[in-house]
Coordinates of C-alpha atoms and ligand atoms in Angstrom, one line a residue:
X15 CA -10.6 11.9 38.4
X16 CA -14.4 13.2 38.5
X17 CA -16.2 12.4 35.0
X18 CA -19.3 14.3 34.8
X19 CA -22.0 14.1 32.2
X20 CA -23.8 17.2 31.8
X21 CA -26.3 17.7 29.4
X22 CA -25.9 21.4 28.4
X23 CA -24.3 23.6 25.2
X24 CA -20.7 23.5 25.5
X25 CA -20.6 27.1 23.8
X26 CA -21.6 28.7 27.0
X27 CA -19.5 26.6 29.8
X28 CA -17.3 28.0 32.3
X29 CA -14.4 26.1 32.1
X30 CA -10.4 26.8 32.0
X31 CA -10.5 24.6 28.6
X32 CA -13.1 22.9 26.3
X33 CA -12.3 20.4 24.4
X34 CA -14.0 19.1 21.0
X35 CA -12.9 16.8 18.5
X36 CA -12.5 17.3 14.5
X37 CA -12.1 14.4 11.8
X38 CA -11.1 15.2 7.7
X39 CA -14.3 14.2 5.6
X40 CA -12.2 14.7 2.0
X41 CA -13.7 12.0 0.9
X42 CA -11.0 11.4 -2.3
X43 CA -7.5 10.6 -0.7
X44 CA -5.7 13.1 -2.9
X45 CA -7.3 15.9 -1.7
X46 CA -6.1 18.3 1.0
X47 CA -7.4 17.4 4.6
X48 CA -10.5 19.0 5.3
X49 CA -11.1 19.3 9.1
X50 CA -14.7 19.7 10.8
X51 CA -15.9 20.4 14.3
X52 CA -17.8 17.3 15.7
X53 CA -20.3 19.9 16.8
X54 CA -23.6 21.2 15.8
X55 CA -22.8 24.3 18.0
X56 CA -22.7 27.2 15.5
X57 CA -20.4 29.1 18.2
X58 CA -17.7 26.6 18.6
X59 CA -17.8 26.1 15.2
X60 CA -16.8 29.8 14.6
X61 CA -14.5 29.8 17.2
X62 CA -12.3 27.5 15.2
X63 CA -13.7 28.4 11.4
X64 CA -10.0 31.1 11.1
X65 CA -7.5 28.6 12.1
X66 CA -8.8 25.6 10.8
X67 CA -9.5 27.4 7.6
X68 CA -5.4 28.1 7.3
X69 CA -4.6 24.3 6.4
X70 CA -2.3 24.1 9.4
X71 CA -4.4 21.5 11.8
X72 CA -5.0 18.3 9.2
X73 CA -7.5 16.6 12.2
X74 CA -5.2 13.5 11.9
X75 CA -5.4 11.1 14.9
X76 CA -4.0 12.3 18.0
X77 CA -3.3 15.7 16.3
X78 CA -4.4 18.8 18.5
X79 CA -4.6 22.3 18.3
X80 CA -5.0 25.1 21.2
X81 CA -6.6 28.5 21.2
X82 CA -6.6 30.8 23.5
X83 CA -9.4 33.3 24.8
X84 CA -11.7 32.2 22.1
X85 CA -14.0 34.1 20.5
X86 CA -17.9 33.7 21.6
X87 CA -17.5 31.0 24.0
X88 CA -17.1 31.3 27.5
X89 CA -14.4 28.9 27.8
X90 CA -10.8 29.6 28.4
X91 CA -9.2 27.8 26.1
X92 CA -10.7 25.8 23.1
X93 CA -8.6 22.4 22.6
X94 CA -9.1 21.0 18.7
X95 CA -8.5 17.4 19.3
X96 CA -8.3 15.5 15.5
X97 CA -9.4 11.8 15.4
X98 CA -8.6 10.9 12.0
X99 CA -10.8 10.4 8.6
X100 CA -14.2 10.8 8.8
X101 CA -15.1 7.3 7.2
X102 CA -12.8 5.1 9.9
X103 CA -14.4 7.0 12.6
X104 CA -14.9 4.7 15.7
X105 CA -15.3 4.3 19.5
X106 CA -11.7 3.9 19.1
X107 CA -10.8 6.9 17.7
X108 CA -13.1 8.5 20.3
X109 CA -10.9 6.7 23.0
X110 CA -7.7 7.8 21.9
X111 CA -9.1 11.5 21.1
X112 CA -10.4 11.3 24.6
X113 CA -7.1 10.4 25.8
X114 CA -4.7 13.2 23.9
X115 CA -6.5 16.1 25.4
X116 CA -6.2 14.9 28.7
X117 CA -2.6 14.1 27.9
X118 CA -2.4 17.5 26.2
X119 CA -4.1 19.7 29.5
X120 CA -1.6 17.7 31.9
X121 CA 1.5 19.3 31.3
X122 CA 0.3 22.6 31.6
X123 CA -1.0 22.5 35.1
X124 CA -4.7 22.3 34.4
X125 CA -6.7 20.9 36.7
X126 CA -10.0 20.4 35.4
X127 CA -11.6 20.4 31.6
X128 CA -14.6 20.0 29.6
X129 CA -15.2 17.7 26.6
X130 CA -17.5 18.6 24.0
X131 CA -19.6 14.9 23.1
X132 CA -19.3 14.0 19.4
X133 CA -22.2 15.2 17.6
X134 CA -22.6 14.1 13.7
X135 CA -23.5 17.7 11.5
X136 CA -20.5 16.7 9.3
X137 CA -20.7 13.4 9.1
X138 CA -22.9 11.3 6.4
X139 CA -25.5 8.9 7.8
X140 CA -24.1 5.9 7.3
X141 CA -20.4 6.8 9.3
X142 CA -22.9 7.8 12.4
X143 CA -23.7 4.5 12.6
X144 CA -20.1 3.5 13.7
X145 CA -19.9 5.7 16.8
X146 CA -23.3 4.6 18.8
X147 CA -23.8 6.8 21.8
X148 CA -23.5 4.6 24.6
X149 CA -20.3 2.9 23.1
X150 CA -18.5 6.2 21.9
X151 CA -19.6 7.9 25.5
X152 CA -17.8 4.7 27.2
X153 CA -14.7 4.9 25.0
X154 CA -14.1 8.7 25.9
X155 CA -14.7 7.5 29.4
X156 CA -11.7 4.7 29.1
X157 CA -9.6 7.2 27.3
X158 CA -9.9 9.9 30.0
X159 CA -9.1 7.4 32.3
X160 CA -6.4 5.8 31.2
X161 CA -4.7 8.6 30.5
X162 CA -4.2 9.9 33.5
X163 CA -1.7 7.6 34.9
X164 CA 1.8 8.2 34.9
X165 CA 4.1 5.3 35.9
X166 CA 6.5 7.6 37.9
X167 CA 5.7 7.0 41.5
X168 CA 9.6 6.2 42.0
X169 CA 10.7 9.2 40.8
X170 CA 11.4 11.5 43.9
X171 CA 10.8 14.5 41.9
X172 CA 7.3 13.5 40.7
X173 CA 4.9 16.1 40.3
X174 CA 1.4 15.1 40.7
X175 CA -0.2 16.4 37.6
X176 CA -3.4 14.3 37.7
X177 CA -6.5 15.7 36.6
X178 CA -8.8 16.6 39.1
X179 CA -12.5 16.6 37.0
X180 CA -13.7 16.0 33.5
X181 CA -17.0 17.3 32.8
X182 CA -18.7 15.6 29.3
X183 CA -21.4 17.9 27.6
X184 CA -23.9 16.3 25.6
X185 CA -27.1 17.3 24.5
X186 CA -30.0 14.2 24.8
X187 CA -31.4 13.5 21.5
X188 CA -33.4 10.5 20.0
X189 CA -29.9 9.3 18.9
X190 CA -28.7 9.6 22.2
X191 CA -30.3 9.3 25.3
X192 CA -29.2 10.0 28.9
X193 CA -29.8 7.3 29.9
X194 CA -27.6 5.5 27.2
X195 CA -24.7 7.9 27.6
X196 CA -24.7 7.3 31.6
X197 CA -24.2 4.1 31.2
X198 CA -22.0 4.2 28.7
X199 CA -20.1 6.2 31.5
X200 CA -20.5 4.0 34.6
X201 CA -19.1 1.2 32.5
X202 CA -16.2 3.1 30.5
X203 CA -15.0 4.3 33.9
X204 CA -15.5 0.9 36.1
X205 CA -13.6 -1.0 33.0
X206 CA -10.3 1.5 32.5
X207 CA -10.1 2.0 36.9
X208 CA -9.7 -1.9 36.2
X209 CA -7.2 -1.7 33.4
X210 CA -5.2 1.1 35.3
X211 CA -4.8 -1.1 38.8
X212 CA -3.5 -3.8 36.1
X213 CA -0.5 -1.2 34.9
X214 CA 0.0 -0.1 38.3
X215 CA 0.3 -4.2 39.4
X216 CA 2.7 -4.2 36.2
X217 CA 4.7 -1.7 36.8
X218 CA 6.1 -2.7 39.9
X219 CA 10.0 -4.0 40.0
X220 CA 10.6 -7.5 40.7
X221 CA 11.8 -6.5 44.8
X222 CA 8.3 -5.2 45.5
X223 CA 6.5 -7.4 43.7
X224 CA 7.2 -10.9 44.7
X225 CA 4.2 -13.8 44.6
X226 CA 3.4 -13.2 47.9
X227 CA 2.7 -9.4 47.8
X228 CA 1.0 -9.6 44.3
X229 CA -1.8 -11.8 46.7
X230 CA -1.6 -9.6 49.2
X231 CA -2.7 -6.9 46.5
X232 CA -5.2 -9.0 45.0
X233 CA -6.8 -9.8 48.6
X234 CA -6.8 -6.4 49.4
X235 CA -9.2 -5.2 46.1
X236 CA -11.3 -8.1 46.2
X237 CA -11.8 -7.6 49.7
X238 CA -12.7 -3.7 48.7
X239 CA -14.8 -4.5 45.8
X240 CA -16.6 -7.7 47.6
X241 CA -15.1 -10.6 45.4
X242 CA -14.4 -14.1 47.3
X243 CA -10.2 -14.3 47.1
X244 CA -8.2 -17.2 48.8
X245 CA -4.3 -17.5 48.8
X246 CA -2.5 -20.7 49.1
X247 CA 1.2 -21.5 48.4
X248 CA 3.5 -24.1 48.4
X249 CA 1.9 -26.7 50.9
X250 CA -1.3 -26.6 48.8
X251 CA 0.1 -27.0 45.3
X252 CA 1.7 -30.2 46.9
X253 CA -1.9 -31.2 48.5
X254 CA -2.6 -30.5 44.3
X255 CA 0.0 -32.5 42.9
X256 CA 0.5 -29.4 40.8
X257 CA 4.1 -30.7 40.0
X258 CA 4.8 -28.5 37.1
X259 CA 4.4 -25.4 38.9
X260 CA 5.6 -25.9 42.2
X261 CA 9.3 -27.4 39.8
X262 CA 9.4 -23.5 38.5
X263 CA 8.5 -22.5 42.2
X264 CA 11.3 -24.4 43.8
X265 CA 14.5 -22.2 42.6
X266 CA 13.4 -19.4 44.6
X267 CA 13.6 -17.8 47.9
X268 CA 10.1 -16.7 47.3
X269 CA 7.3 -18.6 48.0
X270 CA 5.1 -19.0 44.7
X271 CA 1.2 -17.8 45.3
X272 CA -1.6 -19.8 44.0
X273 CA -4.2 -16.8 44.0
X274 CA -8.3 -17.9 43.4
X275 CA -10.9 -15.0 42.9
X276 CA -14.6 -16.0 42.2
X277 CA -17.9 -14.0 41.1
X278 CA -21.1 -15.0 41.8
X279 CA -23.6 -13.4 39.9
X280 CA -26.7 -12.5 42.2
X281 CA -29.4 -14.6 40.9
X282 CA -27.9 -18.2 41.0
X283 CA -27.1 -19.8 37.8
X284 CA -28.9 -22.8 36.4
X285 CA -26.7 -25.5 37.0
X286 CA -26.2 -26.1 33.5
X287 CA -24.9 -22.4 32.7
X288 CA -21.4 -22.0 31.5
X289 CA -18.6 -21.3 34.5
X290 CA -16.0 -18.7 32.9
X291 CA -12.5 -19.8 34.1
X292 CA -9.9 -16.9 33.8
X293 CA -6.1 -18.3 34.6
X294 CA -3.2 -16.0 34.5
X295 CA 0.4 -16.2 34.3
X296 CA 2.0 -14.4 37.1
X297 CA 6.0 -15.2 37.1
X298 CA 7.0 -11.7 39.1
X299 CA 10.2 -12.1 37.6
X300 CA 11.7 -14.7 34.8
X301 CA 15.7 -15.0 34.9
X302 CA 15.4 -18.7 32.6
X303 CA 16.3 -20.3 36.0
X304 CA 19.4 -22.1 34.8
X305 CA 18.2 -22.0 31.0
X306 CA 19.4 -18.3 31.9
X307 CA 18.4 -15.4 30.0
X308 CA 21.1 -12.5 28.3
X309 CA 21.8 -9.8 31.1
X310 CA 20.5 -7.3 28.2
X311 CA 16.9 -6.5 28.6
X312 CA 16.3 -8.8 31.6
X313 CA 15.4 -5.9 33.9
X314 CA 11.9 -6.5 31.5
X315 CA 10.9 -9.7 32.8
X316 CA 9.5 -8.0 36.0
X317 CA 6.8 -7.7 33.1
X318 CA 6.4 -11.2 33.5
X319 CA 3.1 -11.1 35.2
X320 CA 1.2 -9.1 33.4
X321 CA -1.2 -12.2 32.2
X322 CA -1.9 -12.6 36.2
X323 CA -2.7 -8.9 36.5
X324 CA -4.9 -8.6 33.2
X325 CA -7.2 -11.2 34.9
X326 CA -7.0 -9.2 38.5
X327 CA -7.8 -6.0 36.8
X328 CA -10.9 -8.0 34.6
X329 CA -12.3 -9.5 37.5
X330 CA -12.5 -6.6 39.6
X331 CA -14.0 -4.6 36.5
X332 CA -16.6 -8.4 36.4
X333 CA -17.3 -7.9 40.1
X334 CA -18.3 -4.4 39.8
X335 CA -20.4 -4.8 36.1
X336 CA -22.2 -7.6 37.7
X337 CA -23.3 -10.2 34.5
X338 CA -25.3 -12.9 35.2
X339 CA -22.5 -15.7 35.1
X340 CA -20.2 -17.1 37.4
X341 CA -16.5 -16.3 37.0
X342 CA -13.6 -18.0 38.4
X343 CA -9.8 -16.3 38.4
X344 CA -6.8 -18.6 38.8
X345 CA -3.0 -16.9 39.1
X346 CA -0.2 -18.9 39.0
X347 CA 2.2 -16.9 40.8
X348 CA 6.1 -17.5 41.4
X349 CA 9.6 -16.3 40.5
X350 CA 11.9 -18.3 38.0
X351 CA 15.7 -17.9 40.0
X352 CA 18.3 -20.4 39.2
X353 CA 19.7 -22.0 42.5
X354 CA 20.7 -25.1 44.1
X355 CA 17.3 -26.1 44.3
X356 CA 16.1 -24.6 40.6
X357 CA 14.8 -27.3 38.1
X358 CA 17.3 -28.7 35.1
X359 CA 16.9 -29.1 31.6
X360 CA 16.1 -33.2 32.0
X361 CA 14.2 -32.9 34.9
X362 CA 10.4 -34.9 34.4
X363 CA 7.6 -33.4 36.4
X364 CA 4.5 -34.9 36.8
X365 CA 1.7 -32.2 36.5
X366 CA -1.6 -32.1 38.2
X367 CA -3.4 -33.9 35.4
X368 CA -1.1 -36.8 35.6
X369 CA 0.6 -35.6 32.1
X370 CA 4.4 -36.3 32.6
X371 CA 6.9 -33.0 31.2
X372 CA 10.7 -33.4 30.6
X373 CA 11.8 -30.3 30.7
X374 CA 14.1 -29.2 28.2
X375 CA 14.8 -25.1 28.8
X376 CA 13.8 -23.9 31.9
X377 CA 13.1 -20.7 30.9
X378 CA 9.7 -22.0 29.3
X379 CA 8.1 -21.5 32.8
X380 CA 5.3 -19.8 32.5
X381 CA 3.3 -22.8 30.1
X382 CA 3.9 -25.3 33.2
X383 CA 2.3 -22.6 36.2
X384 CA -0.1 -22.5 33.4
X385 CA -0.2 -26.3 32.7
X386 CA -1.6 -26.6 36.4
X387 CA -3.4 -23.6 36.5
X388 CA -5.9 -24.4 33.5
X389 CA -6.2 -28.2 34.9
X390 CA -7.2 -26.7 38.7
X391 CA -9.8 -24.0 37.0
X392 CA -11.5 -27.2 35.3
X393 CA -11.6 -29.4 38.9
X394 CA -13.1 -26.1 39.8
X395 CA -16.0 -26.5 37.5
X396 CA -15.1 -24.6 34.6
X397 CA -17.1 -25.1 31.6
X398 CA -14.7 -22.0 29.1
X399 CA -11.1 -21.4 29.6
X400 CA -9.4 -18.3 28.7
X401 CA -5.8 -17.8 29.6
X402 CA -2.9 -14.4 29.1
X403 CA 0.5 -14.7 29.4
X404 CA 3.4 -12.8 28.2
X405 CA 4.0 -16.4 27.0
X406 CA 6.3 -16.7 23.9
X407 CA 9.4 -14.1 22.5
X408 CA 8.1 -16.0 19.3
X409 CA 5.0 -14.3 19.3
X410 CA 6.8 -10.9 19.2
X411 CA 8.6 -12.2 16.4
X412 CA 5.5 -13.3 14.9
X413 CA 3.2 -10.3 15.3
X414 CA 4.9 -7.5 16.5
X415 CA 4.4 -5.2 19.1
X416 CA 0.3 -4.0 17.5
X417 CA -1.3 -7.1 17.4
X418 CA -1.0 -9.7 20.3
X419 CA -1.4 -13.9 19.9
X420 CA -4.8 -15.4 19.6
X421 CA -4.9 -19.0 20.0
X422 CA -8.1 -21.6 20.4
X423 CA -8.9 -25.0 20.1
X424 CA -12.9 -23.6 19.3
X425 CA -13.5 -22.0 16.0
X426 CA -16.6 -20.2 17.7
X427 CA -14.9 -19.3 21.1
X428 CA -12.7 -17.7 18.9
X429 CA -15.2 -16.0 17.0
X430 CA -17.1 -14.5 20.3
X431 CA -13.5 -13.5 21.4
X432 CA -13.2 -11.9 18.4
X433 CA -15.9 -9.8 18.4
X434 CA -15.5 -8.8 22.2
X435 CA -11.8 -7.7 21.3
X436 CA -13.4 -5.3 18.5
X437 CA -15.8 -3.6 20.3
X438 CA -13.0 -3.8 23.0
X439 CA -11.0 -2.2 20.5
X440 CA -8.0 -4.2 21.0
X441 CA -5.9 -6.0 18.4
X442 CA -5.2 -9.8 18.7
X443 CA -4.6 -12.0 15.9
X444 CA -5.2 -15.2 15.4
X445 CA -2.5 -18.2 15.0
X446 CA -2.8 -21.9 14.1
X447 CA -2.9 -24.5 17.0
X448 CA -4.4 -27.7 15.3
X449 CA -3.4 -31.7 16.0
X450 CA -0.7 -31.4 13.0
X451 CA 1.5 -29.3 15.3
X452 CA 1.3 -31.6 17.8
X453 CA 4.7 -33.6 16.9
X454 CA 6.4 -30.6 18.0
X455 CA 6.0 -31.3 21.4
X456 CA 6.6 -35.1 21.4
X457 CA 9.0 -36.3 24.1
X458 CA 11.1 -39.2 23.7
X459 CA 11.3 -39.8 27.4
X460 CA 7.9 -38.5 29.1
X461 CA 4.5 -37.5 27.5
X462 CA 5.7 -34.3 26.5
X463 CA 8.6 -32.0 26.6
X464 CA 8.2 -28.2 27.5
X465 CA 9.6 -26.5 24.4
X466 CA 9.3 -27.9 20.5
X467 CA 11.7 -29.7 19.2
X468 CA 11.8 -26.8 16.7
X469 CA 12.7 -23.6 17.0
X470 CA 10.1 -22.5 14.3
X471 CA 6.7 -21.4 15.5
X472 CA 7.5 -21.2 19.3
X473 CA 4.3 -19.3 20.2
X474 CA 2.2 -22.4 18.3
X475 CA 4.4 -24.5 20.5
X476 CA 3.8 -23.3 23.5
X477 CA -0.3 -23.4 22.6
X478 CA 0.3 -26.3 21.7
X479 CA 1.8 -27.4 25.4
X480 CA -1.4 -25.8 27.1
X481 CA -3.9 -27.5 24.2
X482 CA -3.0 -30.8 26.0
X483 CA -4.2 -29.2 29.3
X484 CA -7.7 -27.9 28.6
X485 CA -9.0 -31.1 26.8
X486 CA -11.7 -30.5 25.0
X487 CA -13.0 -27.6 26.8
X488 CA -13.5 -24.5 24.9
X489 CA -10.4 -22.3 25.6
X490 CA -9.1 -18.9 24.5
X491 CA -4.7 -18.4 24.9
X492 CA -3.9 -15.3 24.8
X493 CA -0.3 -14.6 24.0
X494 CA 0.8 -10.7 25.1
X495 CA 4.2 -10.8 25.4
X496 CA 4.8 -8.1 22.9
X497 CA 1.8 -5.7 23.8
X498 CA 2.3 -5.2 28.1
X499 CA 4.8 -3.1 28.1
X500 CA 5.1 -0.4 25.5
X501 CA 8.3 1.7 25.7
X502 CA 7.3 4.6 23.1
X503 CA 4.3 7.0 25.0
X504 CA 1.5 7.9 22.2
X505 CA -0.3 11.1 22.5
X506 CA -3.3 9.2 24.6
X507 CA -1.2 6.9 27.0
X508 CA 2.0 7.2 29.0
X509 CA 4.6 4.7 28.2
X510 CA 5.2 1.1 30.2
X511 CA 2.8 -0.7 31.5
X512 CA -0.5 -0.9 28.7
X513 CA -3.0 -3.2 30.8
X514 CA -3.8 -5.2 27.5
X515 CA -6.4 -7.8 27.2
X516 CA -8.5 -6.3 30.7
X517 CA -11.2 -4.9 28.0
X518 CA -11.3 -7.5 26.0
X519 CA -11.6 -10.4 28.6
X520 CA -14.5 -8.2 30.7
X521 CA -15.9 -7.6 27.1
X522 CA -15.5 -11.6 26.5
X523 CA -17.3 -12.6 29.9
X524 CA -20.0 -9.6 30.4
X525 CA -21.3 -10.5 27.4
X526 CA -21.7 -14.4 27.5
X527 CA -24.9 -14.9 28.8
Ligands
BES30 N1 8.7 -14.6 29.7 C1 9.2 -15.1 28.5 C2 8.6 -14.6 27.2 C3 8.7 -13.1 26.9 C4 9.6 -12.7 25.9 C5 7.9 -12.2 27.5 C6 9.7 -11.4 25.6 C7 8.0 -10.9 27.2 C8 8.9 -10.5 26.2 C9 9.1 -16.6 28.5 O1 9.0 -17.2 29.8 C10 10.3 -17.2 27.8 O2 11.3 -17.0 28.2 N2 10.0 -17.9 26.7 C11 11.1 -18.5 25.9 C12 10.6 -19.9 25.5 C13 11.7 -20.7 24.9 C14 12.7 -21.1 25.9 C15 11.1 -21.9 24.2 C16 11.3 -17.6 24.7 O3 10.3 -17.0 24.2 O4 12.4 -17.4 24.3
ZN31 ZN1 10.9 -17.7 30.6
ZN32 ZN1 8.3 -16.0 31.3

């Protein structure tokens, strides 16, 4: 798709449909919604005063509205897009509106569409200052975006509905400038083209995506984007000594895929400046091995990678934004099968760090690639960790399917995190993972064992297992088992794959220097 920034009055453009969004400013909750254009266009703001004026359209978020052949502008159609109350409003609201009306103009065949740029004549002063320009201009951007996608490409009947151009209009003012809202553009469209090659990585079955051909994928963007990508397997984890993962590694006809991706920034770094180390878990599929999963829901754990593809998609988004620190991307790629060969509950491996693991369900995999994949990033010269993995069932218990884990062993790593999630606008919440949670993961035979000896707080028990991997090295876990795969569509996103944690982790390392 073709995003555009024009700066011209929406009222008189040509287009087949116009979209402009409307947020409810009653101020006192019992009153009856009362909808406003997010125009200062007295045209558009006719065009809609009859309808809006019946009660019917409430300008709740994700709401929308269609006229046809309205009256006094030249467009088409006139989309009414809601975003929600007019005190909440957001770059995220702006994200999601953006998002519905492409989601609403797809089914019905059209092609190409205008947006009309939030503009603040009904809004009080202090509620403008929650939607800066270049932000809000970025988050329509990533909303546009990543609504386009559809996962259906093996459907044989698919219909390619994708939207061909999106033209923004915008006036320049002091609030806004061109400049501002181009690059809030450039970046909103670099970051969701990232998040969406993390879906489509997602979204593939199990068959296709093996360790091998999730490299081959990875080598292939870097290779298009200019990042520096080598791909080892199983000789070089044993060179490694990465014993924990190569044990998950060795139940399965498929090879498992160390995958390295690194950004230079162009001006070279003091040699005191901080080396970002992004590690990923990437199991392409996760059976248990012989701790075997229930046959119902299983087909899911293709979903199993999705930490591994989060990191792809941020670094390619890194490699294109182009921040002034150095970032290095380690995926721990293989598939957890039960054979002959598999690992056993009893089994002690001897990870790369020299840290001894008796194994105790082998379908808590993906904290031993992990184990070896944070201790590698720091022998690479990382000085902050950050991992994502759909790590822990537990954490669904624990937070749902909104919020996904926070973990961190750095009160003000989590903090910056924090803060790069918001203006991100993704939801993670934080969880304990302190030295008094420590004795669940005692062994009696080895230094530790890979599940607690508790079923109670598995997700702090699996942090807990990767804590004793990152030392004392800042480090960020992030736990998204329950937020990768969504299986109800909203009116801004097709259902499956969601691509979470790609904004917040380009968010995280754009902005930490
Ligand atoms: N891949 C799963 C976790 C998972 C669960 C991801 C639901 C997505 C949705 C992970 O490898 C796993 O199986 N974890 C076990 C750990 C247990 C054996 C300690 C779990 O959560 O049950
Ligand atoms: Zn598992
Ligand atoms: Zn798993």
């Amino acid at each position: 798709m073709d995003i555009t920034l024009l700066v011209q009055d929406a009222a008189s453009f040509q287009t087949p449909l116009l979209a402009v969004f409307a947020v409810d400013i009653a101020t006192d909750e019992a009153a009856e919604p009362h909808p406003v254009l997010l125009t200062t266009s007295d045209a558009l703001t006719d065009a809609a005063s009859r309808v809006l004026a019946t009660g019917e359209f409430k300008a709740s978020l994700g709401e929308t509205l269609l006229l046809h052949a309205p009256a006094g502008i030249r467009a088409e159609r006139l989309l009414v897009v809601g975003l929600g109350k007019a005190k909440s409003l957001t770059p995220a609201q702006a994200r999601k509106g953006a998002g519905t009306a492409l989601r609403a103009v797809k089914p019905r065949g059209i092609r190409e569409l205008a947006l009309a740029f939030p503009e603040d004549r009904a809004l009080s002063d202090e509620s403008l200052e929650n939607l800066p320009c270049q932000a809000t201009m970025r988050a329509i951007a990533e909303g546009a975006e990543l609504a386009d996608p559809d996962f259906d490409i093996y459907k044989s009947d698919r219909k390619d509905k994708a939207v061909r151009a999106l033209s923004i209009l915008a006036r320049s003012s002091e609030r806004s400038t061109r400049a501002e809202m181009e690059d809030g553009l450039r970046e909103g469209m670099i970051i969701a083209r990232a998040q969406n090659f993390t879906r489509s990585l997602v979204n593939e079955p199990g068959n296709v995506l093996t360790p091998s051909e999730l490299a081959r994928r990875t080598a292939s963007m870097c290779s298009e984007i200019g990042l520096r990508c080598e791909v080892h397997s199983t000789e070089k984890l044993e060179e490694l000594q990465m014993g924990a993962f190569l044990a998950v590694a060795q139940g399965s006809e498929q090879p498992p895929a160390l995958i390295t991706m690194t950004y230079e920034p162009t001006e070279p770094p003091a040699a005191t400046a901080p080396v970002l180390g992004l590690v990923g878990k990437g199991i392409t599929f996760d059976t248990g091995g012989i701790s075997i999963k229930p046959a119902d829901g299983m087909e899911k754990m293709k979903y199993d990678m999705a930490g591994a593809a989060a990191m792809i998609g941020a670094m390619r988004a890194i490699a294109e934004l182009k921040p002034a620190v150095k970032v290095i991307a380690v995926i721990c790629s293989a598939e957890n099968m039960p054979d002959g060969k598999a690992y056993k509950p009893g089994d002690v491996v001897t990870s790369m760090s020299g840290t001894t693991i008796e194994i105790i369900n082998t379908d808590a995999e993906g904290r031993l690639v992990l184990a070896d994949g944070l201790h590698y990033a720091k022998t690479l010269g990382c000085t902050h960790l950050i991992d994502a993995a759909t790590l822990t069932g537990a954490c669904v218990v624990a937070l749902g399917i909104l919020n996904a884990g926070l973990f961190s062993n750095s009160d003000s790593e989590a903090g910056r995190f924090q803060d790069a999630m918001r203006r991100a606008g993704e939801q993670f919440w934080r969880l304990p993972c302190t030295d008094d949670y420590r004795e669940q993961i005692k062994s009696k035979i080895a230094d530790i064992m890979n599940t607690g000896g508790t079923r109670w707080g598995g997700a702090i028990s699996a942090a807990m297992f990767l804590r004793e991997f990152v030392g004392d090295t800042p480090w960020i876990h992030l736990d998204i088992a329950g937020c990768a795969w969504d299986d109800d569509a909203k009116s801004w996103i097709a259902k499956g794959p969601t691509g979470i944690a790609v904004r917040s982790i380009v968010e995280w390392a754009t902005s930490a220097v």
